[in-house]
Short mmCIF file of C-alpha atoms in Angstrom, two decimals:
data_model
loop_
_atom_site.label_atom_id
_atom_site.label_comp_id
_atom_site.label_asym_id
_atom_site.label_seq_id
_atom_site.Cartn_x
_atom_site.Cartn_y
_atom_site.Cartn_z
CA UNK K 18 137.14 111.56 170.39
CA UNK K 19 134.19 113.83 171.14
CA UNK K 20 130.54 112.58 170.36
CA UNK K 21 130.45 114.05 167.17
CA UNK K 22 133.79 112.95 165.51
CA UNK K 23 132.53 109.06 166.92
CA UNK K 24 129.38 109.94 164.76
CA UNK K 25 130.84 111.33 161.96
CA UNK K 26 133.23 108.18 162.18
CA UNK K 27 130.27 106.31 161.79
CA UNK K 28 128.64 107.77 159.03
CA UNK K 29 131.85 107.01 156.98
CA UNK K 30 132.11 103.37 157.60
CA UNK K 31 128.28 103.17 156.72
CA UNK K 32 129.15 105.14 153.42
CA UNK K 33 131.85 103.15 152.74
CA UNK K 34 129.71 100.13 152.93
CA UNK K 35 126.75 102.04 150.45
CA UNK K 36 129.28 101.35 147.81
CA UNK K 37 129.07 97.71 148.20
CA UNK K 38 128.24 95.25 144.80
CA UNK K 39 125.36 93.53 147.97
CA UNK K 40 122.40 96.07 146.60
CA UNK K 41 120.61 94.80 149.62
CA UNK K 42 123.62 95.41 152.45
CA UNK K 43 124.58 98.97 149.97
CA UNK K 44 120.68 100.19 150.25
CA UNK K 45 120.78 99.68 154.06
CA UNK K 46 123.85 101.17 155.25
CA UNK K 47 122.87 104.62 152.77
CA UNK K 48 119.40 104.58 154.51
CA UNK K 49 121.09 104.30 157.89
CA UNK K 50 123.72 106.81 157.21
CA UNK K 51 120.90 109.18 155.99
CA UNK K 52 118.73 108.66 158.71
CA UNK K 53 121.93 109.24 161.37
CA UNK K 54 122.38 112.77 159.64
CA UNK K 55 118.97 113.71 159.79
CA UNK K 56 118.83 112.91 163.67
CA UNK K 57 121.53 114.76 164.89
CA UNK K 58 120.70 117.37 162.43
CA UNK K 59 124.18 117.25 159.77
CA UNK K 60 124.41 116.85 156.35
CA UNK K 61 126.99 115.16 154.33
CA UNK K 62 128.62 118.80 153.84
CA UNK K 63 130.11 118.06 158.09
CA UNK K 64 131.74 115.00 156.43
CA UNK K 65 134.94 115.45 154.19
CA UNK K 66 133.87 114.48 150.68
CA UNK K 67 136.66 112.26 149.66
CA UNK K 68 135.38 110.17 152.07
CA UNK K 69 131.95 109.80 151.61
CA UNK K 70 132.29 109.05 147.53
CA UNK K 71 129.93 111.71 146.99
CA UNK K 72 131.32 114.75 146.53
CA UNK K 73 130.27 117.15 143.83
CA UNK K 74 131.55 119.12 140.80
CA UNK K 75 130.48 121.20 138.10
CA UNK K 76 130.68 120.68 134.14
CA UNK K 77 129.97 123.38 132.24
CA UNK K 78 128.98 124.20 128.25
CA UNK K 79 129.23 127.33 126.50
CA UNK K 80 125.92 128.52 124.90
CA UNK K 81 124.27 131.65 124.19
CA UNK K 82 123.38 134.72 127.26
CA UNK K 83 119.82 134.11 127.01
CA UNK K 84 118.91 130.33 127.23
CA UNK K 85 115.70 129.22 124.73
CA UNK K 86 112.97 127.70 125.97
CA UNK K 87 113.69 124.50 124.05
CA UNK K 88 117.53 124.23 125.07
CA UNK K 89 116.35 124.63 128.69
CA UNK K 90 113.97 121.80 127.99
CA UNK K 91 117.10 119.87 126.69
CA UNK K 92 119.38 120.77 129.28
CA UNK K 93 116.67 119.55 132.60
CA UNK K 94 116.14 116.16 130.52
CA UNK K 95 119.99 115.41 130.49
CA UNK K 96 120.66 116.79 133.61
CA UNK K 97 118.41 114.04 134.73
CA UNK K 98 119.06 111.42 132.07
CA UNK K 99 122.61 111.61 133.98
CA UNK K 100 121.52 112.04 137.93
CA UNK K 101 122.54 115.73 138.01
CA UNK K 102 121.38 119.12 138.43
CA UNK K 103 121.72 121.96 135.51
CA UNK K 104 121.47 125.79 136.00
CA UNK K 105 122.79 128.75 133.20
CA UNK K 106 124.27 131.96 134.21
CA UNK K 107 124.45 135.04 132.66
CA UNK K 108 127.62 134.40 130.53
CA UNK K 109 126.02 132.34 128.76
CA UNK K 110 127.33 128.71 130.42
CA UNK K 111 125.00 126.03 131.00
CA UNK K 112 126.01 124.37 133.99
CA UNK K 113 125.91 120.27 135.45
CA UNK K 114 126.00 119.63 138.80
CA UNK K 115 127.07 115.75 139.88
CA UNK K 116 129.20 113.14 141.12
CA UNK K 117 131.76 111.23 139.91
CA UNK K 118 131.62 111.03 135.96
CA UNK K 119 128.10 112.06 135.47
CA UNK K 120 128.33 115.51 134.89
CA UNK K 121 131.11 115.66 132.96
CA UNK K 122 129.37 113.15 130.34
CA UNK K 123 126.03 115.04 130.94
CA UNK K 124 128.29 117.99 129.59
CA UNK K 125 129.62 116.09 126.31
CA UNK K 126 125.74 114.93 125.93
CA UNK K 127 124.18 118.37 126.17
CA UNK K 128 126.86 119.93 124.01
CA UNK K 129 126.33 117.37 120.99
CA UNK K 130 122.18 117.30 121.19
CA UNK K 131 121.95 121.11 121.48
CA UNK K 132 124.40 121.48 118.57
CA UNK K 133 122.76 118.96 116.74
CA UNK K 134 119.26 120.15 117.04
CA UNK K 135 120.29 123.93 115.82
CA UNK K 136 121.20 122.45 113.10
CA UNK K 137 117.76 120.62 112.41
CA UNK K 138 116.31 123.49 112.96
CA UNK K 139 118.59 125.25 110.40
CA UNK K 140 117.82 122.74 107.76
CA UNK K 141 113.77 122.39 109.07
CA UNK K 142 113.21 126.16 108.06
CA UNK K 143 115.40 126.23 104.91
CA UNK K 144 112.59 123.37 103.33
CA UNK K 145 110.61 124.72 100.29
CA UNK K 146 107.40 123.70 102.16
CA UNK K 147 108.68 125.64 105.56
CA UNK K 148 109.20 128.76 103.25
CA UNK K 149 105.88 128.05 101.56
CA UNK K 150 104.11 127.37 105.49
CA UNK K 151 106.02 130.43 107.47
CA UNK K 152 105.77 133.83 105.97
CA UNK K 153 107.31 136.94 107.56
CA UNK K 154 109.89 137.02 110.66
CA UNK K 155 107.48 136.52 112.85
CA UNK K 156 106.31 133.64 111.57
CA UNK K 157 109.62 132.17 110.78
CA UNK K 158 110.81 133.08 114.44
CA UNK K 159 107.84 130.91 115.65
CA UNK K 160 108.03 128.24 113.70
CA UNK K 161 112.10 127.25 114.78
CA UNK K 162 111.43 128.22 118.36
CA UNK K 163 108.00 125.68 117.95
CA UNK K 164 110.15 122.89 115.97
CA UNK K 165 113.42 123.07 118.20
CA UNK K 166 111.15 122.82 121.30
CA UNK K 167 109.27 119.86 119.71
CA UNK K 168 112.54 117.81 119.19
CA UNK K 169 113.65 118.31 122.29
CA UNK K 170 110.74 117.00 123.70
CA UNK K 171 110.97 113.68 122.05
CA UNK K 172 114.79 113.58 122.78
CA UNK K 173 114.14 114.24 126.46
CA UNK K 174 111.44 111.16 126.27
CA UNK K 175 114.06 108.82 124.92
CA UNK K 176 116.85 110.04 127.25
CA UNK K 177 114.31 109.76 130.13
CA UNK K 178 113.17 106.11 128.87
CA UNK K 179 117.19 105.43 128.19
CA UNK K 180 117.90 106.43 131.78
CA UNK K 181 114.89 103.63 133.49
CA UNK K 182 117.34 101.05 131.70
CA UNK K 183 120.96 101.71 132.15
CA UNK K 184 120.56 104.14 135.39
CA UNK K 185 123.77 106.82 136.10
CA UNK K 186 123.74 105.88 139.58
CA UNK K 187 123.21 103.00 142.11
CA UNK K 188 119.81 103.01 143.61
CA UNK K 189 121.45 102.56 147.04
CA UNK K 190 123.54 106.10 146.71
CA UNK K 191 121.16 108.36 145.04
CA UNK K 192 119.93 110.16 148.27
CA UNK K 193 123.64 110.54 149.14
CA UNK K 194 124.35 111.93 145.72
CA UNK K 195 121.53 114.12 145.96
CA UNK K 196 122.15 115.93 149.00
CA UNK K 197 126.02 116.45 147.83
CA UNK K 198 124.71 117.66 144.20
CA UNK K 199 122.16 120.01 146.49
CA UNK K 200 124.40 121.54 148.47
CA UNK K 201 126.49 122.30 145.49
CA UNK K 202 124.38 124.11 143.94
CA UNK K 203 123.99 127.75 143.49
CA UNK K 204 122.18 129.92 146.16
CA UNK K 205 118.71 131.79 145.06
CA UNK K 206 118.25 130.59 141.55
CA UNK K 207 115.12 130.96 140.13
CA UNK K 208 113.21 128.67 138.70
CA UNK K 209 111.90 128.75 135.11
CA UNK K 210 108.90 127.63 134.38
CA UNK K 211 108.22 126.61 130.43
CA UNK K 212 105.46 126.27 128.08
CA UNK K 213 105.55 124.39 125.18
CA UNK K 214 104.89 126.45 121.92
CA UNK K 215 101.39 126.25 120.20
CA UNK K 216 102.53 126.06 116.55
CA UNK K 217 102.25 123.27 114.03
CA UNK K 218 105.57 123.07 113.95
CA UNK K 219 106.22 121.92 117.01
CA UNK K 220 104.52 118.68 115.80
CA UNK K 221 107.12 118.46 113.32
CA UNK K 222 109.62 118.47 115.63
CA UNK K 223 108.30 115.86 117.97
CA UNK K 224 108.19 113.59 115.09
CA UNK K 225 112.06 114.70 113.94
CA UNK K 226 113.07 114.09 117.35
CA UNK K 227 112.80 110.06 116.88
CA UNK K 228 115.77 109.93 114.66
CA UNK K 229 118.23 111.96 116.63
CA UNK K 230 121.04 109.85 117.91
CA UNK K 231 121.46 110.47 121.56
CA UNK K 232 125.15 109.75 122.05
CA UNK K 233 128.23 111.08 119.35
CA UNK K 234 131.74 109.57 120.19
CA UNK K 235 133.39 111.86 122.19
CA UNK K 236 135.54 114.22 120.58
CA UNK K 237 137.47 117.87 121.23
CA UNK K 238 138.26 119.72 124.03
CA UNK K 239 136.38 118.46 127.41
CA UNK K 240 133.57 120.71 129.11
CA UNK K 241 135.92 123.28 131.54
CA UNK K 242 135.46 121.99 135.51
CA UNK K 243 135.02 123.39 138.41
CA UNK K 244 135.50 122.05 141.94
CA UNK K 245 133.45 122.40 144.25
#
């Protein structure tokens, strides 16, 4: 066994330990098995993933080509409500990038808040006092774009505040996860940056965004999967 297969070799038995119930003896072998990498300059893409518990996959929801500003919003809070990554193509797929179950429920999450506030925001404009407040298309156009943004601003909050309580993954194996999520991850995306709408609406929407249940029992066909 050359050098590098007795390191390697060693890097699994400390990963194998990571997933112990001992948080103390489960943070300490990650950390050492991170810090072994780093050294000899590998990454956990030179070890085989089904053996360091880490390897990563992709969920993926259908929504429209060109991504809103608020469902983006949505989609980077539960992407990190559930320890993964998110990106949207083209084709009009929203993307989540983890390990284990976490994207796959990220998915199911995503799918039933970003249906859920369209329809808010459906209902929020057909009000008599919306139609009273928001004249003309522009106006109207606005005033969702302001109100769906604003309710998924208080949803991320909770989901964020949800996530400090009942955490997707150990403490010990998040940099391990990370790395494999990483290197999963598409080459040369670009990164979006978002403002938040200046419209009273938007206020409107914040408030809204209290009463939203975060979680719908899961139901229909799962998000489609892909390996990677």
């Amino acid at each position: 066994m050359d050098s590098q297969a007795r390191l390697l070799d060693k890097v699994r038995k400390l990963l194998a330990l990571a997933g112990s119930d001992n948080e103390h003896e489960a943070a300490a072998a990650a950390a050492k098995a991170q810090a072994l990498l780093a050294e000899h300059n590998l990454s956990l893409a030179d070890v085989p993933a089904d053996e360091t518990g880490t390897s990563a996959w992709t969920a993926e929801h259908r929504t429209r080509k060109c991504l809103e500003k608020w469902a983006h919003r949505l989609a980077f809070h539960t992407a990190e409500a559930f320890g993964c990554q998110y990106f949207h193509d083209c084709n009009g797929r929203t993307s989540f990038v983890g390990c284990g179950a976490d994207p796959e429920v990220c998915a199911w999450t995503f799918g039933y808040l970003y249906r859920t506030l369209l329809r808010l925001g459906s209902r929020y404009m057909g009000r008599p006092d919306s139609r009273r407040r928001f004249r003309g298309s522009r106006s109207k156009n606005r005033a969702r774009a302001a109100y769906l943004y604003g309710l998924a601003q208080t949803v991320g909050q909770r989901l964020q505040a949800q996530s400090l309580i009942t955490p997707a993954t150990e403490a010990a194996l998040v940099p391990l996860k990370d790395t494999a999520i990483q290197e999963a991850m598409p080459p040369g995306l670009r990164i979006r940056q978002i403002s938040a709408p200046q419209s009273p609406a938007r206020w409107d929407g914040v408030r809204d965004g209290a009463t939203v249940p975060l979680s719908t029992p899961v139901t229909g066909p799962a998000p489609s999967r892909a390996i990677q």
